[in-house]
Amino acid sequence: MVIRLKKNKEKAVLNFHPWIFSGAIASGENGLPSGSIVRVESSSGAFLAWGHYDPKSQIRIRLFSFDELENGSEESYWTKNWNTIFQSKMALLPKDTNGFRLFHSEGDGIPGIVVDCYHETAVMQLKTPGARTLCDTLVSFLYQKGFKTILERLEKPDDKSGLDFIFHTGSEKEPEFSEHGIKFIADITKGQKTGFFLDQRDNRALVSRYAKDRIVLNTFSYSGAFSVYALLAGAKTVHSLDISKQAIELCERNLDLNGIQLKNSPEKHKSLVLDSFDYLKNMDSNFYDLIILDPPAFTKSIATVNQASRGYKDINMRAMSKIKTGGLIFTFSCSQHISFDLFKKIVFGAAKDAKKRVRILHHLTQSPDHGYSVFHPEGEYLKGLMIQVDGDT
C-alpha cells in the first residue's frame, strides 16, 4: 500500500519527523483500511518511510521506520525493537526504582504505544489504530518479560462493558512499586493516565533537596507523591490540596505506606479537598515557603492556548504574591501546546503583575524514561521551573 506525498511536502520526513498530516498527501488513501502499514513515497516515487495509517486523524500517518527493508510487517521487527528499548530503559533506572515508562510512543520510535510499569504490573495505552494492531504481540512480549499483570487503558469506554480498561492477564489489585526506595500505589483502573505520574520522578527528588524545615503547599496533589518526598526529606509541614476526594484518599494511603502516620502527627500533614485556584486566591500570605504547582493539562488543543496561558499565569501570580520572601515555587505545565519558551513568558508575566523579583534556579522536564526524539520536539510535553521569589520589585 503506497501513499504518495504532494510536491515539496517531503522535507519533514527527510528530517525524520514521525508525522505526516492529511494536507501533505497527494494519493493512495482510497479504500485504505485504518491501521494499515503504508509505504510513503515522494511526489517522484522515491521511498521515504513506513508508517501506520489513520483516516480519522489529521495526523494521517505515524512513521516508525525510515529503512526501506524494515517495513514492520513481521512480528520480529517489533519484538527486536522492543527488546532494545527494554534494555535501554533498564540501564536508565535509578537505584531502588521499579516504576518506570517502558515505551514512550514517538520518543522511542514506536508511535501510539505507551507502557508504564509498576513492579510486576504493566499498563498499556494503544493510542492509534496502528498501535492496536500490535496488541496481542505486545501482551505476549510483556508476559515474557515477567509482568504478571497486564492491563490496557482504553481511550474511551468499551461498548459492552462500559469500562475503560481491559485486563489481559493478572489481577485487579493495585500494584505497589518503588521510586528511589519510596513506596507508592498506582491506581491503574481509575487513576489518571496509567495510574501514576512517573514523569515527575526526578523533579520529586529535587523537591527533597529543598524541603527540609519548610512549610510546603502541594496543589493539584493527586497521589500526593510530592508530599511524600517532602515529608520524608524533613519538611516541617505539608498541605496536600486536590479537588478530588478520591485523589486525597490515595495521597493518604501513600503517606501511610511510607510510615508517615497522620493520626500521630497531625501537625505534619493536612489534607485539603478544595479547588486549587480558589485556595491560592484566598490563602494567607507569608505562610508557605515552598509551593508546588503541578496542574493537569489546561489545553489539549492549539485553539485554547490563550485561555490555558491565562490559567497558568493566574496560579503562578497568586503563588508569587502569597509565598514568603525567599520562598521556592516548583511550577509546571504538561500541556504539549505550551512550549518551554511560552511557559517562561507566562511566568515572567506573572512575576511582573505580582510585582515580585523572581529568579529561575532550575529548568525542569520529564524523567529520562520519558525521553523525546530530537527529530520530534513535540515530545517535550512537561515543562517546569524552580523559581525563588526574592521580594517586591
Coordinates of C-alpha atoms in Angstrom, one line a residue:
M1 CA 0.0 0.0 0.0
V2 CA 1.6 3.2 -1.2
I3 CA 0.9 6.8 -0.1
R4 CA 2.4 9.5 -2.3
L5 CA 3.1 13.0 -1.0
K6 CA 2.5 16.2 -2.8
K7 CA 5.4 18.0 -4.4
N8 CA 7.7 19.7 -1.8
K9 CA 6.0 18.0 1.1
E10 CA 8.7 15.5 1.9
K11 CA 11.1 17.8 3.8
A12 CA 9.8 16.9 7.3
V13 CA 10.1 13.2 6.5
L14 CA 13.6 13.7 5.3
N15 CA 14.3 15.3 8.6
F16 CA 12.9 12.1 10.3
H17 CA 9.8 13.8 11.8
P18 CA 7.4 11.0 12.5
W19 CA 4.1 12.7 11.5
I20 CA 2.5 13.2 8.1
F21 CA -0.6 15.4 8.1
S22 CA -3.5 15.0 5.8
G23 CA -2.7 18.1 3.7
A24 CA 0.6 16.6 2.6
I25 CA -0.9 13.6 0.9
A26 CA -1.4 13.5 -2.9
S27 CA -2.7 10.0 -3.5
G28 CA -3.2 6.4 -2.1
E29 CA -5.9 6.9 0.5
N30 CA -8.9 5.5 -1.3
G31 CA -10.1 2.3 0.4
L32 CA -7.1 2.1 2.7
P33 CA -8.0 0.3 5.9
S34 CA -7.4 2.0 9.2
G35 CA -4.2 0.8 10.9
S36 CA -2.6 -0.3 7.7
I37 CA 1.1 -0.3 7.2
V38 CA 1.8 2.1 4.3
R39 CA 4.9 2.8 2.2
V40 CA 5.4 6.6 1.9
E41 CA 6.9 8.0 -1.2
S42 CA 7.8 11.4 -2.5
S43 CA 6.0 13.0 -5.4
S44 CA 8.6 11.5 -7.7
G45 CA 8.1 8.0 -6.3
A46 CA 11.2 7.8 -4.1
F47 CA 11.0 5.8 -0.9
L48 CA 10.7 7.9 2.3
A49 CA 9.4 5.8 5.2
W50 CA 7.0 3.2 6.5
G51 CA 4.1 4.1 8.8
H52 CA 0.7 3.3 10.2
Y53 CA -2.4 4.9 8.6
D54 CA -5.3 6.6 10.4
P55 CA -8.0 8.1 8.3
K56 CA -9.8 9.8 11.2
S57 CA -6.8 11.8 12.4
Q58 CA -5.3 15.0 10.9
I59 CA -2.0 13.1 11.6
R60 CA -2.8 10.6 8.8
I61 CA 0.4 8.6 9.1
R62 CA 2.7 8.0 12.0
L63 CA 6.1 6.8 10.9
F64 CA 8.0 4.0 12.6
S65 CA 10.8 3.1 10.0
F66 CA 12.9 5.1 7.6
D67 CA 14.6 1.9 6.3
E68 CA 13.2 0.6 3.1
L69 CA 13.9 -3.0 4.1
E70 CA 12.2 -2.7 7.6
N71 CA 8.5 -2.4 6.9
G72 CA 7.1 -3.7 10.2
S73 CA 5.1 -6.5 8.6
E74 CA 7.0 -9.1 10.6
E75 CA 6.4 -9.6 14.4
S76 CA 10.2 -10.0 14.8
Y77 CA 10.7 -6.3 13.7
W78 CA 8.7 -5.1 16.7
T79 CA 10.0 -7.6 19.3
K80 CA 13.6 -6.8 18.3
N81 CA 13.0 -3.1 18.7
W82 CA 11.1 -3.6 22.0
N83 CA 13.9 -5.7 23.4
T84 CA 16.4 -2.9 22.5
I85 CA 14.2 -0.3 24.2
F86 CA 13.7 -2.5 27.3
Q87 CA 17.5 -2.9 27.8
S88 CA 18.0 0.8 27.3
K89 CA 15.3 1.8 29.9
M90 CA 16.6 -0.7 32.5
A91 CA 20.0 1.0 32.2
L92 CA 18.5 4.4 32.9
L93 CA 16.6 3.5 36.1
P94 CA 18.0 4.9 39.4
K95 CA 18.6 2.7 42.4
D96 CA 15.7 1.1 44.2
T97 CA 13.2 2.0 41.4
N98 CA 10.8 -0.4 39.7
G99 CA 8.2 2.1 38.5
F100 CA 9.1 3.5 35.0
R101 CA 7.9 4.1 31.5
L102 CA 9.0 1.3 29.2
F103 CA 7.6 2.6 25.9
H104 CA 7.1 6.3 25.2
S105 CA 5.5 6.4 21.8
E106 CA 7.3 8.6 19.3
G107 CA 10.1 9.2 21.9
D108 CA 11.0 5.5 21.4
G109 CA 10.2 5.3 17.7
I110 CA 7.0 3.3 18.3
P111 CA 4.2 5.9 17.7
G112 CA 1.0 5.3 19.6
I113 CA 2.3 2.8 22.1
V114 CA 2.7 3.8 25.8
V115 CA 3.6 1.2 28.5
D116 CA 4.1 2.1 32.1
C117 CA 5.5 -0.5 34.6
Y118 CA 4.8 -0.8 38.2
H119 CA 6.9 -3.6 39.6
E120 CA 5.2 -6.7 38.1
T121 CA 2.3 -4.8 36.5
A122 CA 2.4 -3.3 33.0
V123 CA -0.2 -0.8 31.9
M124 CA -0.6 -0.2 28.1
Q125 CA -2.2 2.6 26.2
L126 CA -2.6 2.0 22.5
K127 CA -3.5 5.4 21.1
T128 CA -3.7 4.8 17.3
P129 CA -5.3 2.1 15.1
G130 CA -1.8 1.0 14.0
A131 CA -0.7 0.5 17.6
R132 CA -3.9 -1.5 18.3
T133 CA -3.0 -4.0 15.6
L134 CA 0.1 -4.9 17.7
C135 CA -1.9 -5.6 20.9
D136 CA -1.6 -9.4 21.1
T137 CA 2.1 -9.2 20.2
L138 CA 2.7 -6.6 22.9
V139 CA 0.9 -8.6 25.5
S140 CA 2.9 -11.7 24.7
F141 CA 6.2 -9.6 24.8
L142 CA 5.4 -8.1 28.2
Y143 CA 4.4 -11.5 29.7
Q144 CA 7.7 -13.0 28.5
K145 CA 9.5 -10.1 30.3
G146 CA 8.0 -11.2 33.6
F147 CA 5.0 -8.9 34.0
K148 CA 2.3 -10.9 35.8
T149 CA -0.5 -8.4 35.4
I150 CA -1.0 -6.7 32.0
L151 CA -3.7 -4.1 31.8
E152 CA -4.8 -2.0 28.8
R153 CA -6.3 1.5 29.5
L154 CA -8.7 2.4 26.7
E155 CA -9.1 5.8 25.1
K156 CA -12.9 5.6 25.6
P157 CA -15.2 3.1 27.5
D158 CA -15.8 -0.3 25.9
D159 CA -19.3 -0.5 24.3
K160 CA -20.2 -3.8 26.0
S161 CA -18.7 -3.5 29.5
G162 CA -18.7 0.3 29.9
L163 CA -15.2 0.1 31.4
D164 CA -12.2 2.0 30.1
F165 CA -9.8 -0.8 30.8
I166 CA -9.2 -4.5 29.9
F167 CA -7.2 -7.0 31.9
H168 CA -5.3 -9.2 29.5
T169 CA -3.8 -11.2 32.4
G170 CA -3.4 -10.9 36.2
S171 CA -5.5 -9.4 38.9
E172 CA -7.2 -6.1 39.6
K173 CA -5.1 -5.5 42.8
E174 CA -3.5 -2.1 42.8
P175 CA 0.2 -2.6 42.4
E176 CA 2.8 -1.2 44.9
F177 CA 6.1 -0.1 43.4
S178 CA 9.3 1.8 44.5
E179 CA 10.8 5.1 43.3
H180 CA 14.2 5.9 44.8
G181 CA 13.2 3.5 47.5
I182 CA 10.0 5.3 48.3
K183 CA 6.8 3.2 48.1
F184 CA 3.7 4.2 46.1
I185 CA 0.4 2.7 45.0
A186 CA -0.7 3.0 41.4
D187 CA -4.5 3.3 40.8
I188 CA -4.3 1.5 37.5
T189 CA -8.1 1.2 36.8
K190 CA -9.5 4.5 37.9
G191 CA -6.5 6.8 38.2
Q192 CA -5.2 9.5 35.9
K193 CA -3.0 8.5 32.9
T194 CA -1.9 4.9 33.7
G195 CA -2.4 5.3 37.5
F196 CA 0.6 7.5 38.4
F197 CA 2.7 10.4 37.1
L198 CA 6.0 8.6 36.6
D199 CA 7.3 11.6 34.5
Q200 CA 7.9 13.7 37.7
R201 CA 10.3 11.3 39.4
D202 CA 13.4 13.4 39.1
N203 CA 11.5 16.6 40.0
R204 CA 10.2 14.9 43.1
A205 CA 13.8 14.0 44.1
L206 CA 14.7 17.7 43.6
V207 CA 12.0 18.8 45.9
S208 CA 13.6 16.5 48.5
R209 CA 16.8 18.6 48.3
Y210 CA 14.9 21.8 49.3
A211 CA 12.0 20.7 51.5
K212 CA 13.8 20.3 54.9
D213 CA 12.3 22.5 57.6
R214 CA 9.9 24.2 55.1
I215 CA 6.2 24.7 55.1
V216 CA 5.0 23.1 51.9
L217 CA 1.8 23.5 49.8
N218 CA 1.3 20.8 47.2
T219 CA -1.5 22.0 44.9
F220 CA -3.2 19.6 42.4
S221 CA -1.6 16.9 44.6
Y222 CA -3.4 13.8 43.1
S223 CA -1.4 10.8 44.6
G224 CA 0.5 13.0 47.0
A225 CA 3.8 11.9 45.7
F226 CA 5.5 15.3 46.0
S227 CA 4.1 15.4 49.6
V228 CA 5.6 12.1 50.5
Y229 CA 9.0 13.1 49.2
A230 CA 8.8 16.5 51.1
L231 CA 7.9 14.9 54.4
L232 CA 10.5 12.1 54.2
A233 CA 13.1 14.9 53.5
G234 CA 12.2 16.7 56.7
A235 CA 9.6 19.3 55.7
K236 CA 8.1 21.0 58.8
T237 CA 4.5 20.8 57.5
V238 CA 2.9 19.7 54.2
H239 CA -0.6 20.6 53.0
S240 CA -1.9 18.4 50.1
L241 CA -4.6 20.1 48.1
D242 CA -6.8 18.5 45.4
I243 CA -10.4 19.0 44.4
S244 CA -10.9 15.2 44.2
K245 CA -11.7 13.3 47.4
Q246 CA -10.5 10.1 45.7
A247 CA -7.1 11.7 45.0
I248 CA -6.7 12.8 48.6
E249 CA -7.6 9.3 49.8
L250 CA -4.8 7.9 47.6
C251 CA -2.4 10.5 48.9
E252 CA -3.1 9.5 52.5
R253 CA -2.6 5.8 51.6
N254 CA 0.8 6.7 50.1
L255 CA 1.7 8.6 53.2
D256 CA 0.7 5.6 55.4
L257 CA 2.6 3.2 53.1
N258 CA 5.8 5.1 53.9
G259 CA 5.3 5.2 57.6
I260 CA 4.0 8.7 57.8
Q261 CA 1.4 8.4 60.5
L262 CA -1.2 11.1 60.1
K263 CA -3.1 10.4 63.3
N264 CA 0.1 10.5 65.5
S265 CA 1.5 13.6 63.8
P266 CA -1.4 15.8 62.6
E267 CA 0.8 18.9 62.5
K268 CA 3.0 17.3 59.9
H269 CA 0.3 16.9 57.2
K270 CA -3.1 18.3 56.3
S271 CA -5.3 17.0 53.5
L272 CA -7.5 19.6 51.8
V273 CA -10.3 18.7 49.4
L274 CA -10.6 22.1 47.7
D275 CA -10.2 23.8 44.4
S276 CA -6.6 24.8 43.9
F277 CA -7.5 28.1 42.1
D278 CA -9.8 29.2 45.0
Y279 CA -7.3 28.2 47.7
L280 CA -4.4 30.1 46.1
K281 CA -6.6 33.2 45.8
N282 CA -7.8 33.1 49.4
M283 CA -4.9 31.6 51.4
D284 CA -2.9 33.6 53.9
S285 CA 0.2 35.5 52.8
N286 CA 3.7 34.7 54.2
F287 CA 2.7 31.2 55.4
Y288 CA 4.2 28.8 52.9
D289 CA 7.8 28.9 51.8
L290 CA 7.7 26.1 49.2
I291 CA 4.8 25.7 46.8
I292 CA 4.3 23.1 44.1
L293 CA 2.1 24.0 41.1
D294 CA 1.6 20.8 39.1
P295 CA -1.8 21.2 37.4
P296 CA -3.4 18.9 34.8
A297 CA -3.1 20.0 31.2
F298 CA -5.0 23.2 30.8
T299 CA -5.2 22.7 27.0
K300 CA -5.1 19.8 24.6
S301 CA -5.7 22.0 21.5
I302 CA -3.8 24.8 19.9
A303 CA -7.2 26.7 19.8
T304 CA -7.3 27.1 23.6
V305 CA -3.6 28.0 24.2
N306 CA -4.5 31.6 25.1
Q307 CA -7.1 30.5 27.7
A308 CA -4.7 28.0 29.1
S309 CA -1.9 30.6 29.4
R310 CA -4.2 32.8 31.5
G311 CA -4.8 29.8 33.8
Y312 CA -1.1 29.2 34.2
K313 CA -0.4 32.9 34.8
D314 CA -3.2 33.1 37.4
I315 CA -1.9 30.3 39.6
N316 CA 1.7 31.5 39.3
M317 CA 0.9 35.1 40.1
R318 CA -1.1 34.1 43.2
A319 CA 1.6 31.8 44.5
M320 CA 4.2 34.5 44.0
S321 CA 2.1 37.1 45.7
K322 CA 1.4 35.0 48.8
I323 CA 4.7 33.0 49.4
K324 CA 7.2 34.0 52.0
T325 CA 10.1 36.2 50.7
G326 CA 12.8 33.8 49.6
G327 CA 10.3 31.0 49.1
L328 CA 10.6 28.4 46.3
I329 CA 8.0 27.5 43.7
F330 CA 8.1 24.4 41.6
T331 CA 5.8 25.3 38.7
F332 CA 4.9 23.0 35.8
S333 CA 2.9 22.7 32.5
C334 CA 2.2 19.3 31.0
S335 CA 0.3 20.9 28.0
Q336 CA 2.0 19.8 24.8
H337 CA 0.9 23.0 23.1
I338 CA 2.6 25.3 25.7
S339 CA 6.2 25.5 24.6
F340 CA 9.0 26.0 27.1
D341 CA 9.6 29.5 25.7
L342 CA 5.9 30.4 26.1
F343 CA 5.9 28.9 29.7
K344 CA 8.8 31.1 30.7
K345 CA 7.0 34.1 29.2
I346 CA 3.9 33.2 31.3
V347 CA 6.0 33.0 34.5
F348 CA 7.6 36.4 33.5
G349 CA 4.2 37.9 33.1
A350 CA 3.0 36.5 36.5
A351 CA 6.1 37.9 38.2
K352 CA 5.6 41.3 36.6
D353 CA 1.9 41.5 37.6
A354 CA 2.7 40.3 41.1
K355 CA 5.4 42.9 41.4
K356 CA 7.9 40.3 42.6
R357 CA 11.6 39.8 41.9
V358 CA 11.9 36.2 40.7
R359 CA 14.9 34.1 39.8
I360 CA 15.0 30.8 37.9
L361 CA 17.0 28.2 39.7
H362 CA 16.3 25.1 37.7
H363 CA 14.8 24.1 34.4
L364 CA 12.7 21.0 34.8
T365 CA 11.4 18.4 32.4
Q366 CA 10.2 14.8 32.3
S367 CA 12.3 11.9 33.7
P368 CA 14.7 10.2 31.3
D369 CA 12.5 7.2 30.6
H370 CA 10.1 9.7 29.0
G371 CA 12.9 11.0 26.7
Y372 CA 11.8 12.5 23.4
S373 CA 13.4 12.4 19.9
V374 CA 15.5 15.3 18.7
F375 CA 13.5 15.0 15.4
H376 CA 10.2 15.3 17.3
P377 CA 10.3 18.3 19.7
E378 CA 6.6 18.0 20.3
G379 CA 7.6 15.1 22.6
E380 CA 8.8 17.6 25.3
Y381 CA 5.4 18.0 26.9
L382 CA 6.4 18.5 30.5
K383 CA 8.0 21.9 31.2
G384 CA 8.9 23.2 34.6
L385 CA 10.8 25.8 36.5
M386 CA 12.1 26.0 40.1
I387 CA 12.0 29.7 41.0
Q388 CA 12.8 31.7 44.0
V389 CA 10.7 34.8 45.0
D390 CA 13.1 37.3 46.4
G391 CA 10.7 40.1 47.3
D392 CA 8.9 43.1 45.9
T393 CA 10.1 44.9 42.8

